[in-house]
Every structure is written in C-alpha cells, then in structure tokens.
Coordinates of C-alpha atoms in Angstrom, one line a residue:
Chain Z
M27 CA 155.8 117.8 65.6
I28 CA 152.2 118.9 65.1
L29 CA 153.2 120.3 61.7
V30 CA 154.5 116.9 60.6
I31 CA 151.2 115.3 61.7
Y32 CA 149.3 118.1 59.9
L33 CA 151.1 117.3 56.7
I34 CA 150.3 113.6 57.1
A35 CA 146.7 114.5 57.9
I36 CA 146.1 116.7 54.8
T37 CA 147.7 113.9 52.6
A38 CA 145.4 111.3 54.1
E39 CA 142.4 113.5 53.7
A40 CA 143.3 114.3 50.1
M41 CA 143.5 110.6 49.3
S42 CA 140.1 110.0 50.8
G43 CA 138.8 112.8 48.7
A44 CA 140.3 111.3 45.5
L45 CA 138.8 107.9 46.2
A46 CA 135.3 109.5 46.7
A47 CA 135.8 111.3 43.4
G48 CA 136.7 108.0 41.7
R49 CA 133.5 106.5 43.0
R50 CA 131.7 109.1 41.0
N51 CA 133.8 108.6 37.9
M52 CA 135.1 112.1 37.9
D53 CA 137.9 113.3 35.7
I54 CA 141.4 114.2 36.9
F55 CA 140.4 117.7 37.5
G56 CA 137.4 116.7 39.6
V57 CA 139.8 114.4 41.6
V58 CA 142.1 117.3 42.3
V59 CA 139.3 119.6 43.4
I60 CA 137.7 117.0 45.7
A61 CA 141.1 116.2 47.2
F62 CA 141.8 119.9 47.8
V63 CA 138.4 120.5 49.3
T64 CA 138.5 117.5 51.6
A65 CA 142.0 118.3 52.9
L66 CA 141.9 122.1 53.1
G67 CA 138.2 122.9 53.1
G68 CA 137.7 122.4 56.8
G69 CA 140.3 125.0 57.7
T70 CA 138.9 127.3 55.0
I71 CA 135.4 127.2 56.5
R72 CA 136.8 127.7 60.0
D73 CA 138.8 130.7 58.9
M74 CA 135.7 132.2 57.1
V75 CA 133.5 131.7 60.1
L76 CA 136.0 133.2 62.5
G77 CA 137.0 136.0 60.2
N78 CA 140.6 134.8 60.3
Y79 CA 142.1 136.3 57.1
P80 CA 144.2 135.6 55.1
I81 CA 143.1 132.0 55.0
G82 CA 145.8 129.4 55.8
W83 CA 146.6 127.7 52.5
T84 CA 146.7 131.1 50.6
Q85 CA 149.9 131.8 52.6
H86 CA 151.3 128.3 52.2
P87 CA 151.4 127.2 48.6
P88 CA 153.3 124.0 49.4
Y89 CA 150.2 122.7 51.2
V90 CA 148.2 123.1 48.0
Y91 CA 150.9 121.3 45.9
L92 CA 151.0 118.5 48.5
V93 CA 147.3 117.8 48.4
V94 CA 147.1 118.1 44.6
S95 CA 150.0 115.6 44.3
A96 CA 148.4 113.3 46.9
G97 CA 145.1 113.4 44.9
L98 CA 146.9 112.6 41.6
L99 CA 149.0 109.9 43.2
T100 CA 145.9 108.2 44.5
T101 CA 144.6 107.6 41.0
V102 CA 147.7 105.6 40.4
I103 CA 147.9 103.6 43.6
A104 CA 144.2 103.2 44.2
R105 CA 144.3 99.5 43.4
F106 CA 146.7 98.8 46.3
M107 CA 145.0 101.0 48.9
K108 CA 142.5 98.4 50.0
R109 CA 145.4 96.4 51.4
M110 CA 146.5 99.5 53.3
K111 CA 143.1 99.9 54.9
H112 CA 144.4 99.9 58.5
L113 CA 147.2 102.3 57.8
F114 CA 144.8 104.6 56.1
L115 CA 142.3 104.6 59.0
L116 CA 145.2 105.3 61.4
L117 CA 146.4 108.3 59.3
D118 CA 142.8 109.5 59.0
A119 CA 142.4 109.3 62.8
M120 CA 145.7 111.2 63.3
G121 CA 144.4 113.8 60.9
L122 CA 141.1 114.2 62.7
I123 CA 142.9 114.9 66.0
A124 CA 145.6 117.2 64.4
F125 CA 142.8 119.2 62.7
S126 CA 140.8 119.5 65.9
L127 CA 143.8 120.8 67.9
I128 CA 144.9 123.2 65.2
G129 CA 141.4 124.5 64.8
S130 CA 141.0 125.0 68.6
D131 CA 144.3 126.9 68.7
V132 CA 143.2 129.3 66.1
A133 CA 140.1 130.2 68.0
I134 CA 142.0 130.5 71.3
R135 CA 144.5 132.8 69.7
L136 CA 141.6 135.0 68.4
G137 CA 140.1 135.2 71.9
Y138 CA 136.9 133.4 71.2
D139 CA 134.6 131.8 73.9
P140 CA 135.4 128.2 74.9
L141 CA 132.3 127.0 73.2
V142 CA 133.5 128.5 69.9
V143 CA 137.0 127.0 70.5
V144 CA 135.5 123.5 70.6
M145 CA 133.3 124.2 67.6
A146 CA 136.3 125.6 65.6
G147 CA 138.2 122.4 66.4
M148 CA 135.2 120.3 65.2
I149 CA 134.6 122.4 62.1
T150 CA 138.3 122.0 61.1
G151 CA 138.1 118.3 61.8
I152 CA 134.9 117.3 60.0
S153 CA 133.8 119.9 57.5
G154 CA 136.3 118.9 54.8
G155 CA 134.7 115.5 54.7
I156 CA 131.2 117.1 54.7
L157 CA 132.1 119.2 51.7
R158 CA 133.5 116.2 49.9
D159 CA 130.3 114.3 50.4
V160 CA 128.1 117.2 49.3
L161 CA 130.1 117.6 46.1
C162 CA 129.8 113.9 45.5
N163 CA 126.1 114.2 46.0
Q164 CA 125.7 111.9 49.1
V165 CA 124.6 112.4 52.7
P166 CA 127.8 113.1 54.7
V167 CA 129.1 109.9 56.2
V168 CA 130.2 111.7 59.3
F169 CA 126.5 111.9 60.3
R170 CA 126.1 108.2 60.5
R171 CA 129.4 106.4 61.1
E172 CA 131.3 105.2 64.2
L173 CA 132.4 107.8 66.7
Y174 CA 134.2 110.5 64.7
A175 CA 132.9 113.9 65.4
S176 CA 132.5 112.9 69.0
V177 CA 136.3 112.1 69.1
S178 CA 136.9 115.6 67.7
M179 CA 134.7 117.1 70.4
T180 CA 136.3 115.0 73.2
V181 CA 139.8 116.0 72.1
C182 CA 138.9 119.7 72.0
L183 CA 137.3 119.6 75.4
L184 CA 140.3 117.7 76.9
Y185 CA 142.7 120.2 75.3
L186 CA 140.7 123.2 76.8
G187 CA 140.6 121.5 80.2
L188 CA 144.4 120.8 80.2
Q189 CA 145.1 124.4 79.2
W190 CA 142.8 125.6 82.0
L191 CA 144.8 123.4 84.4
E192 CA 147.9 125.2 83.1
V193 CA 149.5 122.0 81.7
S194 CA 152.1 122.9 79.0
I195 CA 151.1 123.0 75.4
G196 CA 153.5 120.1 74.5
T197 CA 152.1 117.8 77.3
S198 CA 148.5 118.8 76.5
T199 CA 149.0 118.0 72.8
A200 CA 150.6 114.6 73.6
I201 CA 147.8 113.6 76.0
C202 CA 145.1 114.7 73.6
F203 CA 146.7 112.7 70.8
A204 CA 147.1 109.6 72.8
G205 CA 143.5 109.8 74.2
G206 CA 141.9 110.8 70.9
L207 CA 143.7 108.1 69.0
A208 CA 142.8 105.4 71.5
L209 CA 139.1 106.5 71.5
R210 CA 138.9 106.6 67.7
L211 CA 140.6 103.2 67.2
A212 CA 138.5 101.6 69.8
A213 CA 135.4 103.0 68.2
I214 CA 136.5 101.4 64.8
R215 CA 137.5 98.1 66.4
F216 CA 134.3 97.7 68.4
G217 CA 131.9 99.5 66.1
W218 CA 130.9 102.1 68.7
R219 CA 128.3 104.4 67.3
L220 CA 126.0 107.1 68.6
P221 CA 122.3 106.2 68.7
V222 CA 120.5 106.9 65.5
F223 CA 117.3 109.0 65.2
S224 CA 114.9 107.7 62.6
Y225 CA 111.8 109.6 61.7
Q226 CA 109.8 108.7 58.7
E227 CA 106.5 110.6 59.0
R228 CA 105.9 113.3 56.4
W229 CA 103.6 116.2 57.4
E230 CA 105.6 119.3 57.2
Chain J
M25 CA 110.3 141.6 71.8
I26 CA 112.0 140.8 68.6
L27 CA 114.6 138.9 70.7
V28 CA 111.9 136.7 72.2
I29 CA 110.6 135.9 68.7
Y30 CA 114.1 135.3 67.5
L31 CA 114.6 132.7 70.3
I32 CA 111.4 131.0 69.3
A33 CA 112.4 131.2 65.7
I34 CA 115.8 129.5 66.1
T35 CA 114.1 126.8 68.3
A36 CA 111.5 126.1 65.6
E37 CA 114.2 126.0 62.9
A38 CA 116.4 123.7 65.0
M39 CA 113.4 121.3 65.4
S40 CA 112.7 121.3 61.7
G41 CA 116.4 120.5 61.1
A42 CA 116.3 117.7 63.6
L43 CA 113.3 116.1 61.8
A44 CA 115.0 116.3 58.5
A45 CA 118.1 114.6 60.0
G46 CA 115.8 111.9 61.3
R47 CA 114.4 111.3 57.9
R48 CA 117.9 110.4 56.8
N49 CA 118.5 108.2 59.8
M50 CA 121.4 110.3 61.1
D51 CA 122.9 109.7 64.5
I52 CA 122.6 112.2 67.4
F53 CA 125.6 114.2 66.3
G54 CA 124.1 114.6 62.8
V55 CA 120.9 115.7 64.3
V56 CA 122.7 118.4 66.4
V57 CA 124.7 119.6 63.4
I58 CA 121.7 119.8 61.1
A59 CA 119.7 121.6 63.9
F60 CA 122.5 124.1 64.3
V61 CA 122.9 124.7 60.6
T62 CA 119.2 125.1 60.0
A63 CA 118.8 127.6 62.9
L64 CA 122.0 129.6 62.7
G65 CA 123.3 128.9 59.2
G66 CA 121.2 131.6 57.5
G67 CA 122.7 134.3 59.8
T68 CA 126.1 132.9 59.4
I69 CA 126.0 133.1 55.6
R70 CA 124.5 136.6 55.8
D71 CA 127.4 137.7 58.0
M72 CA 130.0 136.1 55.8
V73 CA 128.5 137.7 52.7
L74 CA 128.3 141.2 54.3
G75 CA 131.7 140.8 56.0
N76 CA 130.0 141.4 59.4
Y77 CA 132.5 139.9 61.8
P78 CA 132.5 138.5 64.5
I79 CA 129.6 136.3 63.4
G80 CA 126.5 136.5 65.7
W81 CA 126.4 133.1 67.4
T82 CA 130.2 133.2 68.2
Q83 CA 129.4 136.1 70.6
H84 CA 126.2 134.5 72.1
P85 CA 127.0 130.9 73.3
P86 CA 123.5 130.6 74.8
Y87 CA 122.0 130.6 71.3
V88 CA 124.1 127.6 70.4
Y89 CA 123.1 125.7 73.6
L90 CA 119.5 126.5 72.8
V91 CA 119.5 125.1 69.3
V92 CA 121.5 122.0 70.3
S93 CA 119.0 121.4 73.1
A94 CA 116.1 121.9 70.8
G95 CA 117.6 119.4 68.3
L96 CA 118.1 116.8 71.0
L97 CA 114.7 117.4 72.5
T98 CA 113.2 116.8 69.1
T99 CA 114.5 113.2 69.0
V100 CA 112.4 112.6 72.2
I101 CA 109.2 114.4 71.3
A102 CA 109.2 113.7 67.6
R103 CA 106.3 111.2 67.8
F104 CA 104.0 113.9 69.2
M105 CA 105.0 116.6 66.8
K106 CA 102.6 115.6 64.0
R107 CA 99.8 116.6 66.3
M108 CA 101.4 120.0 66.8
K109 CA 101.6 120.6 63.1
H110 CA 99.7 123.9 63.1
L111 CA 101.7 125.3 66.1
F112 CA 104.8 124.3 64.3
L113 CA 103.9 126.1 61.0
L114 CA 103.0 129.2 63.0
L115 CA 106.3 129.2 64.8
D116 CA 108.1 128.6 61.6
A117 CA 106.3 131.6 59.9
M118 CA 107.1 133.8 62.9
G119 CA 110.7 132.7 62.6
L120 CA 110.8 133.5 58.9
I121 CA 109.7 137.0 59.5
A122 CA 111.9 137.6 62.5
F123 CA 114.9 136.4 60.5
S124 CA 114.0 138.6 57.6
L125 CA 113.7 141.7 59.8
I126 CA 116.9 141.0 61.7
G127 CA 118.8 140.4 58.5
S128 CA 117.6 143.6 57.0
D129 CA 118.6 145.5 60.1
V130 CA 122.2 144.2 59.9
A131 CA 122.6 145.3 56.3
I132 CA 121.0 148.7 57.0
R133 CA 123.4 149.3 60.0
L134 CA 126.3 148.5 57.7
G135 CA 125.1 151.0 55.2
Y136 CA 124.4 148.7 52.3
D137 CA 122.2 149.5 49.3
P138 CA 118.4 148.9 49.7
L139 CA 118.7 145.9 47.3
V140 CA 121.3 144.3 49.5
V141 CA 119.2 145.0 52.5
V142 CA 116.3 143.0 51.0
M143 CA 118.7 140.3 50.0
A144 CA 120.3 140.2 53.4
G145 CA 116.8 139.7 54.9
M146 CA 116.0 136.9 52.5
I147 CA 119.4 135.2 53.0
T148 CA 118.8 135.2 56.7
G149 CA 115.3 133.9 56.3
I150 CA 115.8 131.0 53.9
S151 CA 119.4 129.9 53.6
G152 CA 119.4 127.9 56.9
G153 CA 116.7 125.7 55.3
I154 CA 118.7 125.5 52.0
L155 CA 121.8 124.3 53.9
R156 CA 119.7 121.8 55.8
D157 CA 118.3 120.3 52.5
V158 CA 121.7 120.3 50.8
L159 CA 123.2 118.4 53.8
C160 CA 120.3 116.0 53.7
N161 CA 120.9 115.5 49.9
Q162 CA 117.7 116.8 48.5
V163 CA 116.5 119.7 46.4
P164 CA 115.7 122.6 48.7
V165 CA 112.0 122.7 49.5
V166 CA 112.0 126.5 49.5
F167 CA 112.4 126.4 45.7
R168 CA 109.0 124.6 45.3
R169 CA 106.7 125.1 48.2
E170 CA 103.9 127.6 49.0
L171 CA 104.8 131.3 49.2
Y172 CA 107.8 131.4 51.6
A173 CA 110.7 133.3 50.2
S174 CA 108.2 135.7 48.7
V175 CA 106.9 136.4 52.2
S176 CA 110.4 137.2 53.3
M177 CA 110.9 139.6 50.3
T178 CA 107.5 141.3 50.9
V179 CA 108.3 141.8 54.6
C180 CA 111.8 143.3 53.8
L181 CA 110.4 145.6 51.2
L182 CA 107.6 146.7 53.5
Y183 CA 110.1 147.3 56.3
L184 CA 112.3 149.4 54.1
G185 CA 109.3 151.4 52.8
L186 CA 108.1 152.1 56.3
Q187 CA 111.5 153.3 57.4
W188 CA 111.7 155.5 54.3
L189 CA 108.3 157.0 55.5
E190 CA 110.0 157.6 58.9
V191 CA 107.6 155.3 60.7
S192 CA 109.2 154.3 64.1
I193 CA 111.1 151.0 64.3
G194 CA 108.6 149.6 66.8
T195 CA 105.5 150.3 64.6
S196 CA 107.3 149.2 61.4
T197 CA 108.2 145.9 63.1
A198 CA 104.7 145.3 64.3
I199 CA 103.1 146.1 60.9
C200 CA 105.6 143.8 59.1
F201 CA 104.9 141.0 61.5
A202 CA 101.2 141.3 61.2
G203 CA 101.3 141.6 57.4
G204 CA 103.9 138.8 56.9
L205 CA 102.2 136.4 59.2
A206 CA 98.8 137.0 57.5
L207 CA 100.4 136.5 54.0
R208 CA 102.2 133.3 55.0
L209 CA 99.3 131.7 56.8
A210 CA 97.0 132.6 53.9
A211 CA 99.5 131.0 51.5
I212 CA 99.5 127.8 53.6
R213 CA 95.7 127.8 54.0
F214 CA 94.9 128.3 50.4
G215 CA 97.9 126.6 48.9
W216 CA 99.2 129.7 47.1
R217 CA 102.3 129.0 45.1
L218 CA 104.4 130.8 42.6
P219 CA 104.2 129.5 39.0
V220 CA 106.6 126.6 38.3
F221 CA 109.1 126.5 35.5
S222 CA 109.5 123.0 34.0
Y223 CA 112.1 122.4 31.4
Q224 CA 113.1 118.9 30.4
E225 CA 115.1 119.2 27.2
R226 CA 118.7 118.1 27.5
W227 CA 121.2 119.7 25.1
E228 CA 123.7 121.7 27.0
Chain C
M29 CA 135.7 145.9 27.0
I30 CA 136.2 143.3 29.7
L31 CA 133.2 144.8 31.5
V32 CA 131.0 144.2 28.4
I33 CA 132.1 140.6 28.2
Y34 CA 131.6 140.3 32.0
L35 CA 128.0 141.5 31.6
I36 CA 127.4 139.0 28.7
A37 CA 129.0 136.3 30.9
I38 CA 126.8 136.8 33.9
T39 CA 123.8 136.8 31.6
A40 CA 124.8 133.5 30.0
E41 CA 125.5 132.0 33.4
A42 CA 122.2 133.2 34.8
M43 CA 120.4 131.5 31.8
S44 CA 122.2 128.3 32.4
G45 CA 121.2 128.4 36.0
A46 CA 117.6 129.1 35.1
L47 CA 117.5 126.1 32.8
A48 CA 118.9 123.8 35.5
A49 CA 116.2 125.1 37.9
G50 CA 113.6 124.3 35.2
R51 CA 114.9 120.7 35.0
R52 CA 114.1 120.4 38.7
N53 CA 110.6 122.0 38.3
M54 CA 111.4 124.8 40.6
D55 CA 109.1 127.8 41.0
I56 CA 110.0 131.3 39.7
F57 CA 111.7 132.2 43.0
G58 CA 113.9 129.1 42.7
V59 CA 114.7 130.0 39.1
V60 CA 115.9 133.5 40.2
V61 CA 118.0 132.2 43.1
I62 CA 119.7 129.5 41.0
A63 CA 120.3 132.1 38.2
F64 CA 121.8 134.5 40.8
V65 CA 124.0 131.9 42.4
T66 CA 125.2 130.5 39.1
A67 CA 126.1 134.0 37.8
L68 CA 127.4 135.7 40.9
G69 CA 128.2 132.8 43.2
G70 CA 131.7 132.2 41.9
G71 CA 132.8 135.8 42.5
T72 CA 131.2 135.7 45.9
I73 CA 133.1 132.6 47.0
R74 CA 136.3 134.1 45.6
D75 CA 135.8 137.2 47.6
M76 CA 135.0 135.3 50.8
V77 CA 138.1 133.1 50.4
L78 CA 140.4 136.1 49.7
G79 CA 138.7 138.3 52.3
N80 CA 137.9 140.9 49.7
Y81 CA 135.1 142.9 51.3
P82 CA 132.7 144.4 50.4
I83 CA 131.7 141.6 47.9
G84 CA 131.4 142.8 44.3
W85 CA 127.6 142.5 43.6
T86 CA 126.7 144.3 46.9
Q87 CA 128.3 147.4 45.4
H88 CA 126.7 147.0 42.0
P89 CA 122.9 146.5 42.2
P90 CA 122.5 146.6 38.4
Y91 CA 124.4 143.3 38.1
V92 CA 121.8 141.7 40.4
Y93 CA 118.9 143.2 38.4
L94 CA 120.6 141.9 35.2
V95 CA 120.9 138.3 36.4
V96 CA 117.4 138.2 37.9
S97 CA 116.0 139.5 34.6
A98 CA 118.0 137.0 32.6
G99 CA 116.7 134.2 34.8
L100 CA 113.1 135.3 34.4
L101 CA 113.5 135.9 30.7
T102 CA 114.8 132.4 30.3
T103 CA 111.5 130.9 31.5
V104 CA 109.8 132.7 28.6
I105 CA 112.3 131.9 25.8
A106 CA 113.4 128.5 27.0
R107 CA 111.6 126.7 24.2
F108 CA 113.7 128.5 21.6
M109 CA 117.1 128.1 23.3
K110 CA 117.9 124.7 22.0
R111 CA 118.2 126.3 18.5
M112 CA 120.6 128.8 19.9
K113 CA 122.8 126.0 21.4
H114 CA 126.0 127.2 19.6
L115 CA 125.5 130.8 20.5
F116 CA 124.9 129.7 24.1
L117 CA 128.1 127.6 24.2
L118 CA 130.1 130.5 22.8
L119 CA 128.7 133.0 25.4
D120 CA 129.4 130.5 28.1
A121 CA 133.0 130.0 26.9
M122 CA 133.5 133.8 26.8
G123 CA 132.1 134.0 30.3
L124 CA 134.5 131.3 31.6
I125 CA 137.4 133.3 30.3
A126 CA 136.2 136.7 31.5
F127 CA 135.5 135.3 35.0
S128 CA 139.0 133.7 35.1
L129 CA 140.8 136.9 34.1
I130 CA 138.7 139.0 36.5
G131 CA 139.3 136.6 39.4
S132 CA 143.0 136.5 38.7
D133 CA 143.1 140.3 38.7
V134 CA 141.4 140.5 42.1
A135 CA 144.0 138.2 43.7
I136 CA 146.9 140.0 41.9
R137 CA 145.7 143.4 43.3
L138 CA 145.5 141.9 46.8
G139 CA 149.1 140.8 46.5
Y140 CA 148.5 137.0 46.7
D141 CA 151.0 134.3 45.6
P142 CA 150.8 133.3 41.9
L143 CA 149.3 129.9 42.9
V144 CA 146.5 131.7 44.7
V145 CA 146.1 134.0 41.6
V146 CA 145.5 131.0 39.4
M147 CA 143.1 129.4 41.9
A148 CA 141.2 132.7 42.4
G149 CA 140.7 132.7 38.6
M150 CA 139.5 129.1 38.6
I151 CA 137.2 129.6 41.6
T152 CA 135.6 132.6 39.9
G153 CA 135.2 130.6 36.6
I154 CA 133.8 127.4 37.9
S155 CA 132.3 127.6 41.4
G156 CA 129.1 129.3 40.3
G157 CA 128.3 126.2 38.2
I158 CA 129.3 124.0 41.1
L159 CA 126.9 125.8 43.5
R160 CA 124.1 125.5 40.8
D161 CA 124.6 121.7 40.6
V162 CA 124.8 121.3 44.4
L163 CA 121.5 123.2 44.8
C164 CA 120.0 121.1 42.0
N165 CA 121.1 118.0 43.8
Q166 CA 123.5 116.6 41.2
V167 CA 127.2 115.8 40.9
P168 CA 128.8 119.0 39.4
V169 CA 129.1 118.6 35.6
V170 CA 132.4 120.5 35.6
F171 CA 134.0 117.4 37.2
R172 CA 133.2 115.3 34.2
R173 CA 132.7 117.3 31.0
E174 CA 135.0 118.4 28.2
L175 CA 138.0 120.6 29.0
Y176 CA 136.5 123.5 31.0
A177 CA 138.3 124.0 34.3
S178 CA 141.5 123.2 32.4
V179 CA 140.7 126.1 30.0
S180 CA 140.3 128.4 33.0
M181 CA 143.6 127.2 34.5
T182 CA 145.4 127.6 31.1
V183 CA 144.1 131.2 30.7
C184 CA 145.1 132.2 34.2
L185 CA 148.7 130.7 33.8
L186 CA 149.0 132.4 30.4
Y187 CA 147.8 135.7 31.9
L188 CA 150.3 135.5 34.7
G189 CA 153.1 134.6 32.3
L190 CA 152.3 137.5 30.0
Q191 CA 152.3 139.9 33.0
W192 CA 155.6 138.5 34.1
L193 CA 157.0 139.2 30.6
E194 CA 155.7 142.8 31.1
V195 CA 153.2 142.6 28.2
S196 CA 150.6 145.3 28.6
I197 CA 147.2 144.4 30.3
G198 CA 145.3 145.1 27.1
T199 CA 147.4 142.8 24.9
S200 CA 147.6 140.1 27.6
T201 CA 143.8 140.1 27.9
A202 CA 143.3 139.9 24.1
I203 CA 145.8 137.0 23.8
C204 CA 144.2 135.1 26.7
F205 CA 140.8 135.6 25.2
A206 CA 141.8 134.3 21.8
G207 CA 143.8 131.4 23.2
G208 CA 141.2 130.4 25.7
L209 CA 138.3 130.6 23.3
A210 CA 140.1 128.5 20.7
L211 CA 141.0 125.9 23.3
R212 CA 137.5 125.7 24.7
L213 CA 135.8 125.6 21.3
A214 CA 138.2 122.9 20.0
A215 CA 137.5 120.9 23.2
I216 CA 133.7 121.0 22.5
R217 CA 134.1 120.4 18.8
F218 CA 136.5 117.4 19.2
G219 CA 135.1 116.1 22.5
W220 CA 138.5 116.6 24.3
R221 CA 138.2 115.3 27.9
L222 CA 140.6 114.7 30.8
P223 CA 141.1 111.1 31.7
V224 CA 138.5 109.8 34.1
F225 CA 139.3 108.1 37.4
S226 CA 136.9 105.2 38.2
Y227 CA 137.1 103.5 41.5
Q228 CA 134.3 101.3 42.7
E229 CA 135.7 99.3 45.6
R230 CA 134.1 100.0 49.0
W231 CA 136.2 99.5 52.1
E232 CA 136.6 102.7 53.9

C-alpha cells in the first residue's frame, strides 16, 4: 500500500521538477536531471546523512526509469496540467506524507534518536524540492509557502507517538495519512501559513 | 573548554543563519532550517566527506535543540542585534576557530593526510555559511569578504605544526585560539582582504 | 594513459572553475575553492552516493595541489586564455570522457547495476560543473548547452556494451575516447543541442 503511494509520490515530484526545469528553459536532459533530483534527491540526502548505504534508488532501477519517464512525459502533457491543478496538489500532498513516513521508518530501523527520526522524515519529504529550487537558481519555495514542512513534521511526530502507544504499523500509517492529508489540504484551501520573519538591515 | 566555545559557536552561526533567512522573508520554518544548516551543516559535510558516521548532531540532540532555539530567538531579538555587532563578530570569530580545530581533530583521529586535516578544518569552518548563502540564493560571502577562510587555514596549519612539535593539546589549542582571534579581529579592524580576481570576458 | 588524461582533465576543469569565480569577482580563496569543487567535486559526489570511502582525493594529495595550482595559475594567464579557446574546449571534452569512464569503472568495481554504472559516469562527468554554477549563483550551463551530458551518457553506454562483448579494457577505452571526442567536437562545431522545454505558466 505505502509502496503504491510512494510510486505515485515520486511520479508527482518528478513532474513538479520537470515543470520547474521548463520555467528555466532547460533542455530535455536538464528536465530529466531536475525530475530525478526532485523525486529521489530527498531520500538520497537522508541516506547520506544517516550513512544508510547502499542508497535506495541504486538498488531499484525501476524507480529511476519511472521518474525519468515522468519527467519526459511532462514535457508533452505540460499544456494540460494547469487543468489538473487540484489532482496535482493532491498527489503532491500524498507524496509529502509517504516520503515523511518512509524516511522516519529508515531512521527508526537504524536505531536513531526520536529527534533524528523526525528530521529524517522531514529531510525525505522536503529536500528534493529544495535541491530542485537550488538547481533552478531560486530561493526554495518550501521556506515561504503554506504549511508544508510543518505537515511533514506533524506526521512524523504523530507516527512516533502512535508507535510509542504500540498501535500497529498499518493503523498508524492510515491515521498519519488521513491526518496529514486533511491538514495539508486545509492549509491550501484556507491559505494557512507560518508567520514570516522579515529583516532588512545590513550590518554584518 | 572547547565544548563551551563550540556551543557558543553554533549559537552564533545559527543566529547568522536566521538573519540571512529574514533578509529573504522566509517563514519560521525556513528560519529554523537555515539556522540549523548554517550551524551544523559544516560538520555534516565534513563527516560525509570523511565517511565519519554516525554524523555528530545525530548523536547529540541537544545541539539541534540549541540551534533551533537560537534561530527562533533571533526572530524576537533581531531588532537589537545591530547594536551588538561587535559582540556578534567576536562570537563568529571564536566559532570559526573552534570549528576549524574540531574539524582538524576529526581528520587527525581518522588518520588522514595533513592536507586533508587542514581541509577538514576549513570545511567545518566555512561550509555552513556557504550552504546558508546557496539556500538564500546568493554568491557565498566567504568568497569575497575580509580574511576568513584564510584564518581557518592558518589556524589549522598552526595546530598541525604545534602537534608535530609535540606541544600538548591544551597549549596548542590556546595558542591557535589566541593567534586566530588576533588575526581575524585585525582583518576586520583594518579591512584586510585577499586580492580579487575579476574576469569579465565571455567566450566559453 | 587514462591517468594522464585524468590529470589533464582536472587541470582543465579547475581552470574553468577559476574563470567562473573571476566572473563573480571572487578573491583568491574563492578562486581556489571553485577550482577545487569544479575539478574534484564530481568524483566526490559520486563517491558519497555510492558509499565509496575513503573519497579519492583524500588519498591523493597531489591531485589537490594540482587543481589549486591550476586555479591560481589561471588568475595570471586568464588574459591569454581566450586565444586558446579551441585548446581549452578540446581539453574539457577529453576531461568529460575521462571522468565518465573513471566514474563507470568505480561503480562496476563496486558491483552496481548497469543503470547505476551509467549514472555514476555521468555524475562524475557533469556534477563538478553543476556545483561550480550553483556556488556562482547561476543556472547550471550543462542544462542548456550543446550536447555534453549526452556525450557522457553515450560514452558510458558504449563502454558497458563493449565490456559486455568482452572487448579488452584498453580497446574499449580507446574506442570510447575516439567516439566520445568526435561526438562532442561535432556538437560544438555544428551547434547540436537537445530540444528545449519551455514552460512559463505559473499555477503551482
């Protein structure tokens, strides 16, 4: 079940990467790289930080073919994607939660501290998008959009809490999914954002 | 002793990250991420390059809580920080030297070549700030400010030299601190900079 | 033989990094860092992704001294480099192919899947230049120039194919070199590019 959602997630992330590449007029190769990095970069950074070798996608070539195909397909269907905006946001939200849960699981399995478990979930959920934005030469949107990283953090904390209460993995996952999805969709719908910190003085 | 200075250092670095995030109007989450990356990113990159797992902060959750708190606190006290400019530059200089010495020690302990020891010290000292600037979408300031990376290099070379002369760790550390701090503060005071390389032809 | 070409390659890459730093008016230290990252960053990322520790340059200090020297030398001879444009492009093409073959070899030796072998070759070949451009705050040129990454991919695929056909390493390397060089030089000469994906709608 979580595998299916993971595959949907990396597909959605790859498409978001391809669109970002298109905004910078990149060539087909650039599109594929940005799609790959957006979809699989978060897990790669998590594995490098946790020392979890070999890194996931190196053992699962089909994941790589999937995100490359999704990136290329995006260049063909981009003109229709605006109409699918709501579907796309839904898939992206599902991806965020799937990434967070998978990332937490990796850190739990390696015996890391609960804090590191939550951070591993968040790193998996958001750093693909951060790499995408850095490679496209813009300030990462995750640092100033509606609740997104906060959803990842909430899901990871909830997951840890349910495991601590000895709720079964299946039930925990379902609860985290429902809760996380509700929170993210409400944030989009009502424009919930974290407070912004503006500081314009220069003296350093 | 070096631990106390390390804690001061990551606090000062976290605050510098939070201010940079504020200049880009990031939300609270962005502030926390940039604070974390600025303070602990240098050590993370060093550990990933040297293959030194598990990475430092994953074994010391209090360090993470400290830098997150420092980042959040900065959003509250930012308006007063300009007046503390000199204190801030002093803490930052102490942090640079502490990071350099700690980074060198890690590479020495792992048995790396002296060149790698110096580079490990410099990576620890400056790459947190480089990551901060990349995430804030600007050319890293360390590549064009007063002597900074050079101070890190000088401190690492001095430290290696003193160890080679079999001076005790405590004495070496004290000498490096005094020398490094004097050099950095003099560089700020007198505006010492490395020569700049300007090249504007386009042909590649 | 491949070692000699590798040394030429990292020298050429270091010089390209130094010129990019000069375009951003960096100081001598910035020049050296960008030269180092451009020349040795691709191999570093490959090793970190494949978990191939210790990382290459940490075991070969002369490589580091070579790229640092090349970076510094560039600041002196930059004014004459425009006239050597064709030589420079030739060295850069040789470097791209040497990096690709060396990167493929590392992944083959570690027993990775053929897909990962090709990706390891490409990561070695192009990510130094990507890091250079990110640190210089611009969209990586490799995402929009004449055939470059595609040459790396072609060379890696050809190399794998020849090994599968049990052609000797020496012959395979020579064939890949000749083919890759011909393809890259033809791409420069005739301006061959991959199709570009432009997408300017904003709705995400």
